[in-house]
Short mmCIF file of C-alpha atoms in Angstrom, two decimals:
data_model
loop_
_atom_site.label_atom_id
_atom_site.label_comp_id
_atom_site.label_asym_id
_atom_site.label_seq_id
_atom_site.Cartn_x
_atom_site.Cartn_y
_atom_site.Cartn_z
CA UNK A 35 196.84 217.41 312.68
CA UNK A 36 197.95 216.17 308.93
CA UNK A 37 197.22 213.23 307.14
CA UNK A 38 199.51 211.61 304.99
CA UNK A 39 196.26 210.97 302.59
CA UNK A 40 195.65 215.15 302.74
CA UNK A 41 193.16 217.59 304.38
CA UNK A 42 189.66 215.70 305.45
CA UNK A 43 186.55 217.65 306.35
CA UNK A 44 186.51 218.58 310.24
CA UNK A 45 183.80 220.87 312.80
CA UNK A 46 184.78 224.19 313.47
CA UNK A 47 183.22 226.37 315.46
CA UNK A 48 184.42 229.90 315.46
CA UNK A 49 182.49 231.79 317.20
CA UNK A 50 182.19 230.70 321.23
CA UNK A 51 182.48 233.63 323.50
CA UNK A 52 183.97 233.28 326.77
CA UNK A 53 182.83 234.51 330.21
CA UNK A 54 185.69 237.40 330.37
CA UNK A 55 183.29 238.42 327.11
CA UNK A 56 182.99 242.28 328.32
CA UNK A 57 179.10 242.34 326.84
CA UNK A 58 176.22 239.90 327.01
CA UNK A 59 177.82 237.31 329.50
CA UNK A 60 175.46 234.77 330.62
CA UNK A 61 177.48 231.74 331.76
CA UNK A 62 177.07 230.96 335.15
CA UNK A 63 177.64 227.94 338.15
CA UNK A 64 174.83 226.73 340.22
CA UNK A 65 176.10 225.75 343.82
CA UNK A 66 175.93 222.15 343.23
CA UNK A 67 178.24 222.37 339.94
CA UNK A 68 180.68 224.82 341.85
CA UNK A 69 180.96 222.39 344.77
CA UNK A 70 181.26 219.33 342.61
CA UNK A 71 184.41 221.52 340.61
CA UNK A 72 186.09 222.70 343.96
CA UNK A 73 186.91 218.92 344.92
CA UNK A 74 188.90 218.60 341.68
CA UNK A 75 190.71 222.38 341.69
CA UNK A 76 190.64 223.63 345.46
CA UNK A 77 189.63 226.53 346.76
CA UNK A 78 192.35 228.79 346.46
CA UNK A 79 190.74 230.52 343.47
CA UNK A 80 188.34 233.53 343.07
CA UNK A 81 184.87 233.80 341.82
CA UNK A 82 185.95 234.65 338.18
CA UNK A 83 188.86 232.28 338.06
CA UNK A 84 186.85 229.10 339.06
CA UNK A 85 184.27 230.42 336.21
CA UNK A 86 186.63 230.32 333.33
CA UNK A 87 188.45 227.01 335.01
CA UNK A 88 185.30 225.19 334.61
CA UNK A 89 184.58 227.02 331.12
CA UNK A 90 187.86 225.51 329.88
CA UNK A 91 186.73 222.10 331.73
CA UNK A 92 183.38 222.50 329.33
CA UNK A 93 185.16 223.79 326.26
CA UNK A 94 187.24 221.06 325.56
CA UNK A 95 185.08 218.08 326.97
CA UNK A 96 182.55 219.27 324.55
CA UNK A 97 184.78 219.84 322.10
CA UNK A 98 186.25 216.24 322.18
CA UNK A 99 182.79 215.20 322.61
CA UNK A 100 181.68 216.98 319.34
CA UNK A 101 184.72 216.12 317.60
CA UNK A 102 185.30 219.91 317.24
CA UNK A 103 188.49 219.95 315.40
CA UNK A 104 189.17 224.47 315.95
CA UNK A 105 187.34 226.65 318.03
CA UNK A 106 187.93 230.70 317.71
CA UNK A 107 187.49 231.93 320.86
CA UNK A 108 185.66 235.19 321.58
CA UNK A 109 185.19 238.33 323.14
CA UNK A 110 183.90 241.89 322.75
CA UNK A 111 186.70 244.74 321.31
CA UNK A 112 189.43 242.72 323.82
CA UNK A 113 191.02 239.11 323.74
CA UNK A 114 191.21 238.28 327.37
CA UNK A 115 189.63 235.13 326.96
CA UNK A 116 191.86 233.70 324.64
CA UNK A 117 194.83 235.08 326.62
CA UNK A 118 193.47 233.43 329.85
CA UNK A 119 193.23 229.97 328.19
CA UNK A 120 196.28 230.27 326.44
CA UNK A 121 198.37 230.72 329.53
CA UNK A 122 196.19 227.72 331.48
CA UNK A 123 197.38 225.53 328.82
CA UNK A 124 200.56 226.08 329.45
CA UNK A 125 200.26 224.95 332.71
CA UNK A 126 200.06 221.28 333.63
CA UNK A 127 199.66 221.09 336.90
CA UNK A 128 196.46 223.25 336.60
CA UNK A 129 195.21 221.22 333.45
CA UNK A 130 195.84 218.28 336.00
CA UNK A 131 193.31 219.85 338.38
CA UNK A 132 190.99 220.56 335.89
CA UNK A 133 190.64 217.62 334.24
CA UNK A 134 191.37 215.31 337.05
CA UNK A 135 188.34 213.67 336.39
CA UNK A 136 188.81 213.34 332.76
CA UNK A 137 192.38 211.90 333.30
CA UNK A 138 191.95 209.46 335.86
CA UNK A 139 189.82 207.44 332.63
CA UNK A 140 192.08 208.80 330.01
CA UNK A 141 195.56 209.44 330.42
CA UNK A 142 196.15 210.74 326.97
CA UNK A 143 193.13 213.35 327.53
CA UNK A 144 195.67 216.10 327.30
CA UNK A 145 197.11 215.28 324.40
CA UNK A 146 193.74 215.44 323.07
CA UNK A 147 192.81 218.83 324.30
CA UNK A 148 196.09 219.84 322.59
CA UNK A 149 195.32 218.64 318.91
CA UNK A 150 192.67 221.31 319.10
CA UNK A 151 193.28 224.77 316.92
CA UNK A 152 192.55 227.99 319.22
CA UNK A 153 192.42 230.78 317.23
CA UNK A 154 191.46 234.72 318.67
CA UNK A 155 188.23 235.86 317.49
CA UNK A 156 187.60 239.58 318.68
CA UNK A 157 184.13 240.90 318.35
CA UNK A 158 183.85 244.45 317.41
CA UNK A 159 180.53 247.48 317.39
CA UNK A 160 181.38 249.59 314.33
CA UNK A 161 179.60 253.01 314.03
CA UNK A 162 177.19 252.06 311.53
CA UNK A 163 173.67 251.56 312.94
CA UNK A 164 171.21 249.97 311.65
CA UNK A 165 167.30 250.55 312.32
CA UNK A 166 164.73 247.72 312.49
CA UNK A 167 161.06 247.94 312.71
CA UNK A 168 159.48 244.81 314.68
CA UNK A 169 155.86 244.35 315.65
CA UNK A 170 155.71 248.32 315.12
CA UNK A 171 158.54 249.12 317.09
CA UNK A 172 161.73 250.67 316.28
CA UNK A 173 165.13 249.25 317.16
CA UNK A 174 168.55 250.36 316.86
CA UNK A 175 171.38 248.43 316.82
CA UNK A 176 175.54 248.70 315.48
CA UNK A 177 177.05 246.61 313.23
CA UNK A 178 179.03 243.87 314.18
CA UNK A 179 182.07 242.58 312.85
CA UNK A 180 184.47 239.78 314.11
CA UNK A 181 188.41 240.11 312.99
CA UNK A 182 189.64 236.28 313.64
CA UNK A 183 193.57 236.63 313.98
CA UNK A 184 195.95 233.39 313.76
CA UNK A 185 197.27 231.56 316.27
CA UNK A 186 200.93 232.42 315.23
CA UNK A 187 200.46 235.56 316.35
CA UNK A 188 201.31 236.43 319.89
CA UNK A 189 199.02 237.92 322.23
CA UNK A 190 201.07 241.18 322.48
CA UNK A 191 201.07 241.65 319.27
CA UNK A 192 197.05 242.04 318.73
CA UNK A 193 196.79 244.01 321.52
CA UNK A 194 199.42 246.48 321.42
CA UNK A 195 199.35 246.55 317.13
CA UNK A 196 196.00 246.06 316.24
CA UNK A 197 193.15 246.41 319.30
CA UNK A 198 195.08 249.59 320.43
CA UNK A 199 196.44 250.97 317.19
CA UNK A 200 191.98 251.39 316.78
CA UNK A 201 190.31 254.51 318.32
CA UNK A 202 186.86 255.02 319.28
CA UNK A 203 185.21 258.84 319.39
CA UNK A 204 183.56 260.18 323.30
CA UNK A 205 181.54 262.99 321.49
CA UNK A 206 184.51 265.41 322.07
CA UNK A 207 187.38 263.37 321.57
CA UNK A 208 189.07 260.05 320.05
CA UNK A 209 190.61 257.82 322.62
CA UNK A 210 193.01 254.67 321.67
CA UNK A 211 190.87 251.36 322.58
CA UNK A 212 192.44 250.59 325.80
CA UNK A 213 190.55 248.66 328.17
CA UNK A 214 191.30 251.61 330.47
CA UNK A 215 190.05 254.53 328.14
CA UNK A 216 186.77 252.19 328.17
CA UNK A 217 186.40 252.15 331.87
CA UNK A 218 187.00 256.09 331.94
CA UNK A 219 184.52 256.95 329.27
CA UNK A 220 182.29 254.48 330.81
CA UNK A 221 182.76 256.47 334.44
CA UNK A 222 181.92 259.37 332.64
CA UNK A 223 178.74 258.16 330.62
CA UNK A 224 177.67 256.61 334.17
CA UNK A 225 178.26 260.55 335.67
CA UNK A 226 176.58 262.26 333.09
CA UNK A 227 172.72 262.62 332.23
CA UNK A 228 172.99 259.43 329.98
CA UNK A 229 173.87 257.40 332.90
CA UNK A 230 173.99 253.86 332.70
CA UNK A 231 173.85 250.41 334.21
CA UNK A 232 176.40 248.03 335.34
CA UNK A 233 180.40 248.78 335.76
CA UNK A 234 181.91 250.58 333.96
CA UNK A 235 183.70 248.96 331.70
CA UNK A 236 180.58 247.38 331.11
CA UNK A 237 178.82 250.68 330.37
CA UNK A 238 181.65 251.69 328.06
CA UNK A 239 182.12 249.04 325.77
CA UNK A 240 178.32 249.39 325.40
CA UNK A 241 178.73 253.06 323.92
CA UNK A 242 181.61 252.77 321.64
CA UNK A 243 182.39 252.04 318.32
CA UNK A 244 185.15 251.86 315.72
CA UNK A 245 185.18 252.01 311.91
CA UNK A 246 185.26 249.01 309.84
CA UNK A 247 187.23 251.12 306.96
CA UNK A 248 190.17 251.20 310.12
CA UNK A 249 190.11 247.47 310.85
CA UNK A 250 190.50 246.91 307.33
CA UNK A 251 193.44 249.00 307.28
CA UNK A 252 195.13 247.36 310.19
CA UNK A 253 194.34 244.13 308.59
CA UNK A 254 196.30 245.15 305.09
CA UNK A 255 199.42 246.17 306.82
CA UNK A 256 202.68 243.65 306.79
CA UNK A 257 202.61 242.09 309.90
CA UNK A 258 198.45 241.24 309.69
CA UNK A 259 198.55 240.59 306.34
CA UNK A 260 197.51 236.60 305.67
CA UNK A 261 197.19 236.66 309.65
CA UNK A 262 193.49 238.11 309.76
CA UNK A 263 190.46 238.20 308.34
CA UNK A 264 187.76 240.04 308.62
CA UNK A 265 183.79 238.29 309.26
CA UNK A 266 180.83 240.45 309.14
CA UNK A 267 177.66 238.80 310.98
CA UNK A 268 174.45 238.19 308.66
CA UNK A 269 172.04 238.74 310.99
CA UNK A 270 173.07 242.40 311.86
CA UNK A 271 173.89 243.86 307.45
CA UNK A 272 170.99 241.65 306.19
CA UNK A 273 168.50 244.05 307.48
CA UNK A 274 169.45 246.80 305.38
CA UNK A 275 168.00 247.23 302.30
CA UNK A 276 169.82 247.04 299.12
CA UNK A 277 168.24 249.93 297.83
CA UNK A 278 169.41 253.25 297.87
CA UNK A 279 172.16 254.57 300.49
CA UNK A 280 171.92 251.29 302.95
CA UNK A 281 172.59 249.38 299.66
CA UNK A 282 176.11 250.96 298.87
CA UNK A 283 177.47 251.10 302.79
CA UNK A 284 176.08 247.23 302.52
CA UNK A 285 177.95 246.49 299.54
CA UNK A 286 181.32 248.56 300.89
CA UNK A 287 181.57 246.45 304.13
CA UNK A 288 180.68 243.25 302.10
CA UNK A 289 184.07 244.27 299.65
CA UNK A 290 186.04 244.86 302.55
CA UNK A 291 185.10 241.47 304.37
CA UNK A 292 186.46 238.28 303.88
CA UNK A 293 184.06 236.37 305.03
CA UNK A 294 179.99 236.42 306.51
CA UNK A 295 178.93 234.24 309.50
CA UNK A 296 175.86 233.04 308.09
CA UNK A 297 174.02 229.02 308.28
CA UNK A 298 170.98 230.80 305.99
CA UNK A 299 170.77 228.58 303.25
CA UNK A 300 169.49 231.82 300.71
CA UNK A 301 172.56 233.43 302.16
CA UNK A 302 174.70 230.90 301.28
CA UNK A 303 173.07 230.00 297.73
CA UNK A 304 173.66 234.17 296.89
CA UNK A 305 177.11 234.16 298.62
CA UNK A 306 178.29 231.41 295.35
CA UNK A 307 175.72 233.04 292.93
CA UNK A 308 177.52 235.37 289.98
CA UNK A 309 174.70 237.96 291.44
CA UNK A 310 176.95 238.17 294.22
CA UNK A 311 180.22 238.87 292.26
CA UNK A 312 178.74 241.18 289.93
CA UNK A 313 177.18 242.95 293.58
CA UNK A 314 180.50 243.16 295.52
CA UNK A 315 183.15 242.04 292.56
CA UNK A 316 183.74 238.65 294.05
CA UNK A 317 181.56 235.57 295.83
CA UNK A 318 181.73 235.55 299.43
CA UNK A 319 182.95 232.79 301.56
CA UNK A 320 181.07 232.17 305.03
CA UNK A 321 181.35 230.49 308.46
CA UNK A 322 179.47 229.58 311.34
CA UNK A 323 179.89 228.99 315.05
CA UNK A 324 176.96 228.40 317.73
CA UNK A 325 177.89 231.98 319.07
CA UNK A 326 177.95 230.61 322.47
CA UNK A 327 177.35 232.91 325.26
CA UNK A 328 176.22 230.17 328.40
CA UNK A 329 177.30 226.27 329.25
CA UNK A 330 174.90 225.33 327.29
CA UNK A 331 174.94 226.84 324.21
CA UNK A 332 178.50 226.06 323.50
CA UNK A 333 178.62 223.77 320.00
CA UNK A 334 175.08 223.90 320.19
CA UNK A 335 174.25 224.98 316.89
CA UNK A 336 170.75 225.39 315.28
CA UNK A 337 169.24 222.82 313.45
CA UNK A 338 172.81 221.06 313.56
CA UNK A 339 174.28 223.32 311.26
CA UNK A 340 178.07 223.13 311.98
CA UNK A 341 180.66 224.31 309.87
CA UNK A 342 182.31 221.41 308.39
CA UNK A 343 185.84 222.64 306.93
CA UNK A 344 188.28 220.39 304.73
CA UNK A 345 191.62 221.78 305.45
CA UNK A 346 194.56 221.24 307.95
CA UNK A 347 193.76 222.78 311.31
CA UNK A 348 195.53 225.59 310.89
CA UNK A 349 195.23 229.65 310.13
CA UNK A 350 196.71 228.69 306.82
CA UNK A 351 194.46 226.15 306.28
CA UNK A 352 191.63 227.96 306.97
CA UNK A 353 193.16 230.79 304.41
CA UNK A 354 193.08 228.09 301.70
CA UNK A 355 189.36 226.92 302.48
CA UNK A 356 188.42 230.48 302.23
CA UNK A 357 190.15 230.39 299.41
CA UNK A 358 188.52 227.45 297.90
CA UNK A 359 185.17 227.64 299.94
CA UNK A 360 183.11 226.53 297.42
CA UNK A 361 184.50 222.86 298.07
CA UNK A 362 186.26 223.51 300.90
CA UNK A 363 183.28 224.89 303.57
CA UNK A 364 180.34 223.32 304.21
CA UNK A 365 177.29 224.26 306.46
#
């Protein structure tokens, strides 16, 4: 929405995965909720479809709740989530359905869920791993890295262009991410001595990983270019060291990003310090989202950190807070 007075500061949260998320999916119904949401939609609808109905039912009375102005919604190396929710909005007698509740007090409530900015946000494992000791126990983990596309963009586009232009290596081969090349390496995996638990797309996307140096490249080309950005997530690069060779992959992946996720004040203090731009050649603008994975968590922040952003609510205006993030971003 503009103002004829310019941008004001607004919540986003861009970071709220949704329950098509292929890893780490914990929202779920009790009976009593479920019942309570049939009356309104039916029961002409699977398991997974009434899940994400009453997901968009909670996303957007929370949001308007919150006064959560653009939300990036998430998943793991796909954007089903976002393509689900896009479609739904598109149709009115469903919204009707879901929000029949909502309506019959509001009228306008639809108009309301529509001001909101939905932007992509696809959550990627790169092959770098990174080794933790804890309580005298090592840990090994990949790091993450979020590519948050704009909203102009059609869904075909991402997919076809971007998610499946990236390959990911089996050990023998590299496949093109596909969500079926996942399921059969995942079959495989599950076959083999490794084995593994859960489906097997499940088992899959748990295995692979793509380079960040190939996301970056995607990114650069014409039709990406000022349509995605790249996020790395703070809590995965900040455990490696800047010393030695951890330091320089560290400092690589922090040139290449445009942004961190990050609600660490130090973080945040370095990220605008000339330390920082002498480091990586430039200060780093951040972000923040409640990384929502259940009901519950979703705009839940810690410590009611949310990311307050003064720009329009769009992609461009995001562009132009990154831009300008030292008075443009807030945490």
């Amino acid at each position: 929405m503009d103002f004829k007075y310019g941008s004001i500061w607004r919540k986003w949260d861009l970071h709220v995965h949704t329950p098509m998320s292929i890893l780490y999916e914990n929202y779920t119904l009790n009976e009593d909720e479920k019942d309570e949401f049939l009356k309104c939609i039916g029961n002409d609808f699977d398991n997974n479809e009434v899940k994400m109905y009453y997901f968009i039912k909670q996303l957007f009375n929370k949001a308007i709740q919150n006064n959560i102005a653009a939300i990036g919604i998430t998943d793991y190396f796909f954007i089903d989530g976002y393509k689900f929710i896009k479609k739904i909005l598109q149709e009115k007698s469903k919204l009707k359905l879901i929000f029949k509740q909502e309506l019959s007090k509001d009228s306008n409530y639809l108009n309301k869920i529509n001001e909101i900015l939905l932007v992509p946000n696809v959550e990627f494992r790169t092959d770098v791993v990174i080794s933790e000791k804890k309580e005298g126990k090592s840990t090994q983990s990949k790091l993450q890295v979020h590519v948050i596309f704009s909203d102009e963009l059609d869904v075909e586009t991402i997919e076809q262009n971007f998610i499946n232009a990236l390959k990911f290596s089996t050990g023998d081969d590299e496949l093109q991410l596909t969500k079926n090349n996942v399921q059969k390496f995942g079959k495989n995996i599950k076959e083999s001595d490794i084995g593994g638990k859960g489906n097997d797309i499940l088992v899959g996307a748990n295995s692979i990983a793509i380079k960040i140096e190939d996301l970056n490249e995607i990114c650069s080309k014409k039709e990406f270019k000022d349509k995605a950005i790249i996020v790395l997530a703070e809590e995965d690069q900040s455990i490696m060291k800047w010393e030695g060779q951890a330091g320089a992959i560290r400092q690589k992946y922090y040139k290449i990003c445009d942004a961190i996720f990050t609600s660490n004040d130090k973080t945040i203090k370095w990220c605008l310090s000339e330390i920082c731009k002498e480091t990586i050649g430039k200060q780093l603008p951040y972000l923040w989202g409640s990384d929502a994975h259940d009901f519950k968590k979703i705009f839940a922040v810690d410590n009611d950190k949310f990311c307050w952003i003064k720009a329009d609510t769009t992609f461009d205006g995001l562009l132009y807070a990154l831009y300008r993030f030292n008075n443009r971003i807030f945490i």
